[in-house]
Amino acid sequence: MTLHSGASESDRTRTGHAVNPFYGEADPVAGMETAPPRHTLPDGPLAPHTAYQFVHDELMLDGNSRLNLATFVTTWMEPQAGVLMAECQDKNMIDKDEYPRTAELEKRCVAILADLWHAPDPAAAVGCSTTGSSEACMLAGMALKRRWMRRNADRYPGTARPNLVMGANVQVCWEKFCNFWEIEARQVPMEGDRFHLDAASAVALCDENTIGVVAILGSTFDGSYEPVAEICAALDDLQERTGLDIPVHVDGASGGMVAPFLDPDLEWDFRLPRVASINTSGHKYGLVYPGVGWALWRDAEALPEELVFRVNYLGGDMPTFALNFSRPGAQVAAQYYTFLRLGRDGYRAVQQATRDVACSMAERIGALDDFRLLTRGDELPVFAFTTADDVTAFDVFDVSRRMKERGWLIPAYTFPANREDLSVLRVVCRNGFSQDLADLFVTDLEQLLTELRRQPHPLERPERMATAFHH
């Protein structure tokens, strides 16, 4: 969540603006000469219609979420799902004693995911819903650290500092975890055309203080899968040579809900004995509005019991593993609705359609002489591309800025350590981004290129635009 400062003196003392007289429901003139203050509480109440209209009008200046090709988050659901969420938004997920059926739906979702991800014994798998993958990653990281602490009780915290191995392409939540929980983040930098973690690089950073290795099924930088099976095999070999038993957590924020349906033969999940835990975002390719995530452990041994709190604050015995307490049950109900609504065949059809759009767009953009593809959308429905080597009139930041004028939100960013020289554009295709919209995007891009090619050189950009894009 972005941090905000308080209102400045000029904001707090600014005179209100005149408003549309029709905002007054009964009397279009009484008491409606000026708008209420923006940064302090108004002296009195407003009519609900008036308050709604003020907020509604300001939010019109936000971008159109359906045209946002930066976000992985679901931007369209069926009307029935919206109604169901509205019916459940007043239910507190933590109050399982008062809302037992909502708790039951959460339990069923965990069981569905355990089966989908090939848990050796789905009945023995342990899991919970979260507010998103960031919280799920924090919980998984905590479990990895606690298991390591148990095994190294004689050395920690006196002489041993735990570390976590990951690629430099991880989502920023992993850097937050390491910062908040005092873990050394050992990141493998990108190298050449390798844009994510590989087995050899991961093992090279492991030692007796490594709590685990994070493998990403779907990098946010370019949509590629990391080789989870190869990483696990390399760690198996490391254990045979040194005795070090290092677990793997799979960050399947996006790929965890794509690979089971489109890449069923790919071994990345609990079929690999070294995979201790997996997370996914229900609000990404799980096809639910934000925010819901899921964290699963292969069995109770992978989640230390002392991390689970049992409280009776709201009645009944409620085991819970979360970073927060109260949160709405609407997203969990929507996740179960979507599982029930689509089934395996439905999810397969939706994800295949999305991948088809991504691959088609990538092929068409790759055919333009102005660009060079890094990925082609054939893993996650996501692809990244950059300008061709001989393009000197414009750069990816110019493309991003100018496409925004047409309503398209497409991020431009530089890659992290060792490849800061590489700046790219990334397109995320989601359910609801149809082939028709893709055609409109490519048409707008082709028309824009005619103008960009006439530039004498790339436009100057603010330094903040050259930073890596992390979601």
Coordinates of C-alpha atoms in Angstrom, one line a residue:
M1 CA 0.0 0.0 0.0
T2 CA 1.4 3.4 -0.9
L3 CA 2.2 5.7 2.0
H4 CA 0.5 9.1 1.9
S5 CA 1.3 12.3 3.8
G6 CA -1.3 14.6 5.3
A7 CA -2.8 17.5 3.4
S8 CA -0.7 20.6 2.9
E9 CA -1.7 24.0 4.2
S10 CA -2.9 25.1 0.8
D11 CA -5.0 21.9 0.4
R12 CA -6.7 22.4 3.7
T13 CA -7.5 26.1 3.2
R14 CA -8.5 25.9 -0.5
T15 CA -11.9 27.3 -1.2
G16 CA -14.5 24.8 -2.4
H17 CA -15.6 24.8 -6.0
A18 CA -19.0 25.6 -7.3
V19 CA -21.0 22.4 -8.0
N20 CA -23.8 21.4 -10.3
P21 CA -27.1 22.5 -8.8
F22 CA -28.7 19.1 -9.8
Y23 CA -26.4 17.5 -7.2
G24 CA -29.0 18.7 -4.6
E25 CA -31.7 16.0 -4.5
A26 CA -34.7 18.0 -3.3
D27 CA -33.8 21.7 -3.6
P28 CA -31.3 22.4 -6.4
V29 CA -30.1 25.6 -4.8
A30 CA -30.2 25.3 -1.0
G31 CA -26.8 24.8 0.6
M32 CA -25.1 23.9 -2.7
E33 CA -23.1 27.0 -3.6
T34 CA -19.7 25.4 -2.9
A35 CA -18.3 21.9 -2.7
P36 CA -17.3 20.4 0.7
P37 CA -13.6 20.5 1.8
R38 CA -11.4 17.8 0.3
H39 CA -8.9 17.2 3.2
T40 CA -10.9 18.0 6.3
L41 CA -14.2 16.7 7.5
P42 CA -17.2 18.9 6.3
D43 CA -19.1 20.5 9.1
G44 CA -22.3 18.6 8.3
P45 CA -23.6 15.7 6.3
L46 CA -24.3 15.5 2.6
A47 CA -27.1 13.7 0.8
P48 CA -26.0 10.2 -0.3
H49 CA -26.5 11.0 -3.9
T50 CA -24.4 14.1 -3.6
A51 CA -21.5 12.3 -1.8
Y52 CA -21.7 9.6 -4.4
Q53 CA -21.5 12.0 -7.3
F54 CA -18.5 13.8 -5.9
V55 CA -16.5 10.6 -5.5
H56 CA -17.8 9.1 -8.8
D57 CA -16.8 12.2 -10.8
E58 CA -13.3 12.3 -9.4
L59 CA -12.8 8.6 -10.1
M60 CA -13.6 9.1 -13.8
L61 CA -10.1 10.4 -14.1
D62 CA -8.6 7.0 -13.4
G63 CA -7.6 4.8 -16.3
N64 CA -9.9 2.2 -17.8
S65 CA -9.0 -1.0 -16.0
R66 CA -10.0 -3.1 -19.0
L67 CA -7.3 -1.4 -21.1
N68 CA -4.7 -1.7 -18.4
L69 CA -2.1 -4.1 -19.9
A70 CA 0.2 -3.5 -16.9
T71 CA -1.8 -5.3 -14.2
F72 CA -2.2 -9.0 -13.6
V73 CA -5.3 -8.4 -11.5
T74 CA -8.7 -9.5 -12.7
T75 CA -10.7 -6.6 -14.2
W76 CA -13.9 -8.5 -15.3
M77 CA -16.3 -11.0 -13.7
E78 CA -19.8 -12.1 -14.5
P79 CA -22.6 -10.0 -13.1
Q80 CA -23.7 -12.9 -10.9
A81 CA -20.3 -13.0 -9.3
G82 CA -20.6 -9.2 -8.5
V83 CA -24.0 -9.8 -6.9
L84 CA -22.7 -12.6 -4.8
M85 CA -19.8 -10.5 -3.6
A86 CA -22.1 -7.7 -2.7
E87 CA -24.2 -10.1 -0.6
C88 CA -21.1 -11.2 1.3
Q89 CA -19.1 -8.0 1.7
D90 CA -20.5 -7.5 5.2
K91 CA -19.2 -10.9 6.4
N92 CA -16.0 -11.0 8.4
M93 CA -13.9 -13.9 7.2
I94 CA -12.2 -14.3 10.6
D95 CA -15.5 -14.9 12.4
K96 CA -15.8 -18.6 11.4
D97 CA -18.2 -19.3 14.2
E98 CA -20.8 -16.8 13.0
Y99 CA -20.2 -17.5 9.3
P100 CA -19.6 -21.2 9.2
R101 CA -20.7 -21.6 5.5
T102 CA -18.2 -19.0 4.4
A103 CA -15.5 -20.9 6.3
E104 CA -16.7 -24.1 4.6
L105 CA -16.2 -22.4 1.2
E106 CA -12.7 -21.5 2.1
K107 CA -12.0 -25.0 3.2
R108 CA -13.4 -26.4 -0.1
C109 CA -11.2 -24.0 -2.1
V110 CA -8.1 -25.2 -0.2
A111 CA -9.1 -28.8 -1.0
I112 CA -9.6 -28.0 -4.7
L113 CA -6.2 -26.3 -4.9
A114 CA -4.5 -29.2 -3.1
D115 CA -6.0 -31.6 -5.6
L116 CA -5.2 -29.3 -8.5
W117 CA -1.5 -29.0 -7.4
H118 CA -1.1 -32.8 -6.8
A119 CA -0.7 -32.9 -3.1
P120 CA 0.4 -36.4 -2.2
D121 CA -2.5 -36.6 0.2
P122 CA -5.0 -33.8 -0.4
A123 CA -6.6 -34.5 2.9
A124 CA -3.3 -33.8 4.7
A125 CA -2.5 -30.6 2.8
V126 CA -2.8 -27.4 4.9
G127 CA -3.8 -24.1 3.5
C128 CA -5.7 -20.8 3.9
S129 CA -7.0 -17.8 2.0
T130 CA -5.1 -14.5 2.2
T131 CA -5.6 -10.9 1.0
G132 CA -3.4 -11.7 -2.0
S133 CA -0.1 -13.4 -3.0
S134 CA 1.9 -10.8 -1.0
E135 CA 0.5 -12.0 2.3
A136 CA 0.6 -15.6 1.1
C137 CA 4.3 -15.2 0.4
M138 CA 4.9 -13.7 3.8
L139 CA 3.2 -16.6 5.5
A140 CA 5.2 -19.2 3.4
G141 CA 8.4 -17.3 4.2
M142 CA 7.6 -17.3 7.9
A143 CA 7.1 -21.1 7.8
L144 CA 10.4 -21.6 6.0
K145 CA 12.2 -19.5 8.6
R146 CA 10.6 -21.2 11.5
R147 CA 11.5 -24.7 10.2
W148 CA 15.1 -23.5 9.7
M149 CA 15.2 -22.1 13.2
R150 CA 14.1 -25.4 14.7
R151 CA 16.9 -27.2 12.9
N152 CA 19.4 -24.6 14.0
A153 CA 18.3 -23.8 17.5
D154 CA 21.9 -24.1 18.8
R155 CA 23.2 -21.5 16.3
Y156 CA 20.3 -19.0 15.9
P157 CA 20.1 -16.2 16.7
G158 CA 23.6 -16.0 18.1
T159 CA 25.9 -16.7 15.2
A160 CA 23.7 -17.7 12.2
R161 CA 21.8 -15.3 10.0
P162 CA 19.2 -16.9 7.8
N163 CA 19.1 -16.3 4.1
L164 CA 16.6 -16.9 1.3
V165 CA 17.7 -17.6 -2.3
M166 CA 15.8 -16.1 -5.2
G167 CA 16.2 -14.5 -8.6
A168 CA 16.5 -10.7 -9.1
N169 CA 13.2 -10.9 -10.9
V170 CA 11.1 -11.7 -7.8
Q171 CA 8.0 -9.7 -7.0
V172 CA 8.8 -6.9 -4.5
C173 CA 6.9 -8.7 -1.7
W174 CA 9.9 -11.1 -1.3
E175 CA 12.2 -8.2 -0.7
K176 CA 9.7 -6.9 1.8
F177 CA 9.6 -10.2 3.6
C178 CA 13.4 -10.4 3.9
N179 CA 13.4 -6.8 5.2
F180 CA 10.6 -7.2 7.7
W181 CA 11.7 -10.6 9.0
E182 CA 15.5 -9.9 9.0
I183 CA 16.4 -12.4 6.3
E184 CA 19.4 -12.0 4.0
A185 CA 18.0 -11.8 0.5
R186 CA 20.4 -13.7 -1.8
Q187 CA 19.3 -12.7 -5.3
V188 CA 20.7 -14.2 -8.5
P189 CA 21.2 -11.4 -11.0
M190 CA 20.1 -11.6 -14.6
E191 CA 22.8 -12.5 -17.1
G192 CA 22.7 -12.1 -20.8
D193 CA 19.5 -13.6 -22.1
R194 CA 18.8 -15.4 -18.8
F195 CA 16.1 -13.3 -17.1
H196 CA 15.3 -15.5 -14.2
L197 CA 16.6 -18.0 -11.7
D198 CA 18.3 -21.2 -12.9
A199 CA 19.3 -24.3 -11.0
A200 CA 23.1 -23.9 -11.0
S201 CA 22.8 -20.2 -9.9
A202 CA 20.4 -21.1 -7.1
V203 CA 22.5 -23.9 -5.7
A204 CA 25.6 -21.8 -5.8
L205 CA 24.1 -19.4 -3.2
C206 CA 22.8 -22.0 -0.8
D207 CA 24.5 -22.9 2.5
E208 CA 23.7 -24.1 6.0
N209 CA 21.8 -20.8 6.7
T210 CA 19.5 -21.0 3.7
I211 CA 15.9 -21.3 4.8
G212 CA 14.7 -22.1 1.3
V213 CA 14.7 -21.3 -2.4
V214 CA 11.9 -19.3 -4.1
A215 CA 11.1 -20.4 -7.6
I216 CA 8.6 -18.4 -9.6
L217 CA 6.1 -19.9 -11.9
G218 CA 5.6 -16.9 -14.1
S219 CA 8.0 -14.0 -13.8
T220 CA 6.3 -10.6 -13.7
F221 CA 9.2 -9.2 -15.8
D222 CA 8.6 -11.3 -18.9
G223 CA 6.0 -14.0 -18.2
S224 CA 8.5 -16.9 -18.3
Y225 CA 8.4 -19.9 -16.0
E226 CA 11.4 -20.7 -13.9
P227 CA 12.6 -24.3 -14.1
V228 CA 11.2 -25.6 -10.8
A229 CA 11.9 -29.2 -11.5
E230 CA 15.6 -28.5 -12.4
I231 CA 16.0 -26.4 -9.3
C232 CA 14.6 -29.2 -7.1
A233 CA 16.8 -31.8 -8.8
A234 CA 19.9 -29.6 -8.2
L235 CA 18.9 -29.3 -4.5
D236 CA 18.5 -33.0 -4.3
D237 CA 22.0 -33.4 -5.6
L238 CA 23.2 -30.8 -3.1
Q239 CA 21.6 -32.8 -0.2
E240 CA 23.3 -36.0 -1.4
R241 CA 26.7 -34.2 -1.5
T242 CA 26.5 -32.0 1.7
G243 CA 23.5 -33.2 3.7
L244 CA 21.8 -29.7 3.3
D245 CA 18.1 -30.2 3.0
I246 CA 16.7 -27.0 1.5
P247 CA 13.0 -26.7 0.7
V248 CA 11.5 -24.9 -2.2
H249 CA 8.6 -22.5 -2.2
V250 CA 6.9 -22.0 -5.6
D251 CA 5.5 -18.5 -6.1
G252 CA 2.7 -19.4 -8.4
A253 CA 1.0 -16.0 -8.1
S254 CA 0.0 -16.2 -11.8
G255 CA 1.3 -19.5 -13.2
G256 CA -0.3 -21.5 -10.4
M257 CA -3.7 -21.0 -12.1
V258 CA -2.4 -21.3 -15.6
A259 CA 0.0 -24.3 -15.8
P260 CA -2.4 -26.9 -14.3
F261 CA -4.8 -26.3 -17.2
L262 CA -2.5 -25.5 -20.1
D263 CA 0.7 -27.3 -19.2
P264 CA -0.5 -30.4 -17.3
D265 CA 2.7 -32.4 -17.9
L266 CA 4.9 -29.7 -16.5
E267 CA 6.1 -30.8 -13.1
W268 CA 6.4 -27.8 -10.8
D269 CA 4.0 -28.5 -7.9
F270 CA 3.7 -31.0 -5.1
R271 CA 4.6 -33.8 -7.5
L272 CA 8.1 -32.7 -6.6
P273 CA 8.9 -33.8 -3.1
R274 CA 11.1 -30.8 -2.4
V275 CA 8.3 -28.3 -3.0
A276 CA 7.1 -27.5 0.6
S277 CA 4.6 -24.7 -0.2
I278 CA 2.9 -22.9 -3.0
N279 CA 1.0 -19.6 -3.3
T280 CA -1.3 -18.2 -5.9
S281 CA -3.4 -15.1 -6.4
G282 CA -7.1 -15.8 -6.8
H283 CA -7.4 -12.3 -8.1
K284 CA -5.0 -12.8 -11.0
Y285 CA -5.5 -15.9 -13.2
G286 CA -7.8 -17.3 -10.5
L287 CA -10.3 -14.9 -12.2
V288 CA -11.6 -13.2 -9.1
Y289 CA -11.7 -9.4 -8.3
P290 CA -9.0 -8.3 -5.8
G291 CA -8.1 -9.2 -3.2
V292 CA -7.8 -12.9 -2.5
G293 CA -4.7 -15.2 -2.4
W294 CA -4.0 -18.7 -1.3
A295 CA -1.2 -20.4 0.5
L296 CA -0.8 -24.2 0.7
W297 CA 1.7 -26.5 2.4
R298 CA 2.1 -30.1 1.3
D299 CA 1.3 -31.3 4.8
A300 CA 1.2 -30.3 8.5
E301 CA 4.9 -30.9 8.9
A302 CA 5.7 -28.1 6.4
L303 CA 3.7 -25.5 8.5
P304 CA 5.0 -25.4 12.1
E305 CA 2.1 -25.7 14.5
E306 CA 3.3 -22.8 16.7
L307 CA 2.6 -20.3 13.9
V308 CA -1.1 -21.2 13.9
F309 CA -3.1 -19.1 16.4
R310 CA -6.2 -20.5 18.1
V311 CA -8.5 -17.8 19.4
N312 CA -12.0 -17.7 20.8
Y313 CA -12.4 -13.9 20.6
L314 CA -15.6 -14.2 18.5
G315 CA -16.8 -17.5 19.8
G316 CA -15.6 -21.0 19.1
D317 CA -12.1 -22.3 18.5
M318 CA -10.7 -20.7 15.4
P319 CA -7.3 -21.7 14.1
T320 CA -5.9 -18.9 12.0
F321 CA -2.6 -18.1 10.2
A322 CA -2.7 -14.6 8.8
L323 CA -1.0 -11.2 9.1
N324 CA -4.3 -9.4 9.6
F325 CA -7.5 -10.2 11.4
S326 CA -10.8 -8.9 10.0
R327 CA -11.4 -9.0 6.2
P328 CA -14.4 -9.5 4.0
G329 CA -15.6 -13.0 2.9
A330 CA -16.8 -11.8 -0.5
Q331 CA -13.7 -12.7 -2.4
V332 CA -13.6 -16.2 -1.0
A333 CA -17.2 -16.7 -2.0
A334 CA -16.4 -15.4 -5.4
Q335 CA -13.4 -17.8 -5.7
Y336 CA -15.6 -20.8 -4.9
Y337 CA -18.2 -19.5 -7.3
T338 CA -15.6 -19.4 -10.1
F339 CA -14.3 -22.9 -9.3
L340 CA -17.9 -24.2 -9.4
R341 CA -18.9 -22.2 -12.4
L342 CA -15.9 -23.1 -14.7
G343 CA -14.6 -26.5 -13.6
R344 CA -11.5 -27.8 -15.2
D345 CA -12.8 -27.5 -18.8
G346 CA -13.9 -24.0 -18.2
Y347 CA -10.7 -22.8 -16.7
R348 CA -8.8 -24.5 -19.5
A349 CA -10.9 -22.8 -22.2
V350 CA -10.5 -19.3 -20.5
Q351 CA -6.8 -19.6 -20.0
Q352 CA -6.2 -21.0 -23.5
A353 CA -8.2 -18.2 -25.0
T354 CA -6.0 -15.7 -23.1
R355 CA -2.8 -17.4 -24.1
D356 CA -4.0 -17.5 -27.8
V357 CA -4.5 -13.7 -27.7
A358 CA -1.1 -13.1 -26.1
C359 CA 0.7 -15.3 -28.6
S360 CA -1.1 -13.7 -31.5
M361 CA -0.2 -10.2 -30.3
A362 CA 3.4 -11.1 -29.7
E363 CA 3.7 -12.6 -33.2
R364 CA 2.2 -9.4 -34.8
I365 CA 4.4 -7.0 -32.8
G366 CA 7.5 -9.2 -33.4
A367 CA 6.8 -8.9 -37.1
L368 CA 7.2 -5.1 -36.9
D369 CA 10.8 -4.1 -37.7
D370 CA 10.8 -1.6 -34.8
F371 CA 10.7 -4.2 -32.1
R372 CA 12.4 -7.3 -30.8
L373 CA 10.6 -9.9 -28.7
L374 CA 12.0 -11.2 -25.4
T375 CA 9.1 -13.7 -24.7
R376 CA 6.2 -14.8 -26.8
G377 CA 3.3 -15.3 -24.4
D378 CA 3.5 -19.1 -24.6
E379 CA 3.9 -19.6 -20.8
L380 CA 2.1 -17.0 -18.9
P381 CA -0.2 -15.0 -21.3
V382 CA 2.4 -12.3 -20.9
F383 CA 5.1 -11.1 -23.2
A384 CA 7.9 -8.5 -23.2
F385 CA 9.5 -6.7 -26.1
T386 CA 12.0 -3.9 -26.7
T387 CA 13.0 -1.6 -29.5
A388 CA 15.2 -3.1 -32.3
D389 CA 18.9 -2.4 -32.1
D390 CA 18.8 0.0 -35.1
V391 CA 15.9 2.1 -33.7
T392 CA 17.3 5.5 -32.5
A393 CA 14.3 7.8 -33.0
F394 CA 12.3 6.6 -29.9
D395 CA 12.5 4.2 -27.0
V396 CA 10.1 2.1 -25.0
F397 CA 9.2 5.0 -22.7
D398 CA 8.1 7.0 -25.7
V399 CA 5.8 4.2 -26.8
S400 CA 4.3 3.8 -23.3
R401 CA 3.7 7.5 -23.0
R402 CA 2.1 7.9 -26.4
M403 CA -0.1 4.8 -26.1
K404 CA -1.5 6.2 -22.9
E405 CA -2.8 9.1 -24.9
R406 CA -5.0 6.5 -26.7
G407 CA -6.2 5.0 -23.4
W408 CA -3.8 2.0 -23.3
L409 CA -1.8 1.5 -20.1
I410 CA 1.4 -0.4 -21.0
P411 CA 4.4 -0.3 -18.6
A412 CA 7.9 0.5 -19.7
Y413 CA 10.7 -0.3 -17.3
T414 CA 14.4 -1.3 -17.0
F415 CA 15.5 -4.8 -15.9
P416 CA 17.3 -5.2 -12.6
A417 CA 21.0 -6.0 -11.7
N418 CA 23.3 -6.9 -14.6
R419 CA 20.7 -6.0 -17.2
E420 CA 19.9 -2.4 -16.3
D421 CA 20.9 -1.6 -19.9
L422 CA 17.7 -3.4 -21.1
S423 CA 14.4 -1.4 -21.2
V424 CA 11.2 -3.2 -22.2
L425 CA 7.5 -3.0 -22.7
R426 CA 5.3 -5.7 -21.2
V427 CA 1.8 -6.8 -22.1
V428 CA -0.4 -8.8 -19.7
C429 CA -3.4 -10.5 -21.3
R430 CA -6.2 -11.4 -19.0
N431 CA -9.7 -12.8 -19.3
G432 CA -11.8 -10.0 -20.9
F433 CA -9.0 -8.8 -23.1
S434 CA -10.4 -10.1 -26.3
Q435 CA -8.9 -10.6 -29.7
D436 CA -10.9 -7.6 -30.8
L437 CA -9.2 -5.4 -28.2
A438 CA -5.9 -6.9 -29.1
D439 CA -6.5 -5.9 -32.8
L440 CA -7.3 -2.4 -31.7
F441 CA -4.1 -2.2 -29.6
V442 CA -1.9 -3.4 -32.5
T443 CA -3.7 -1.0 -34.9
D444 CA -3.1 2.0 -32.5
L445 CA 0.6 0.9 -32.1
E446 CA 1.1 0.7 -35.9
Q447 CA -0.4 4.2 -36.4
L448 CA 1.7 5.6 -33.6
L449 CA 4.9 4.2 -35.1
T450 CA 4.4 6.5 -38.1
E451 CA 4.7 9.5 -35.8
L452 CA 7.5 8.1 -33.5
R453 CA 9.8 7.3 -36.5
R454 CA 9.8 11.0 -37.3
Q455 CA 11.2 12.0 -33.9
P456 CA 14.9 13.2 -34.0
H457 CA 15.6 11.2 -30.9
P458 CA 13.9 9.7 -27.8
L459 CA 12.2 12.2 -25.6
E460 CA 13.8 13.0 -22.2
R461 CA 12.1 11.0 -19.4
P462 CA 11.9 11.5 -15.6
E463 CA 14.3 9.2 -13.8
R464 CA 11.4 7.5 -11.9
M465 CA 10.2 6.0 -15.2
A466 CA 13.4 4.0 -15.6
T467 CA 12.8 1.9 -12.6
A468 CA 11.8 -1.8 -12.6
F469 CA 8.0 -2.5 -12.7
H470 CA 7.1 -4.8 -9.9
H471 CA 3.6 -6.1 -10.2

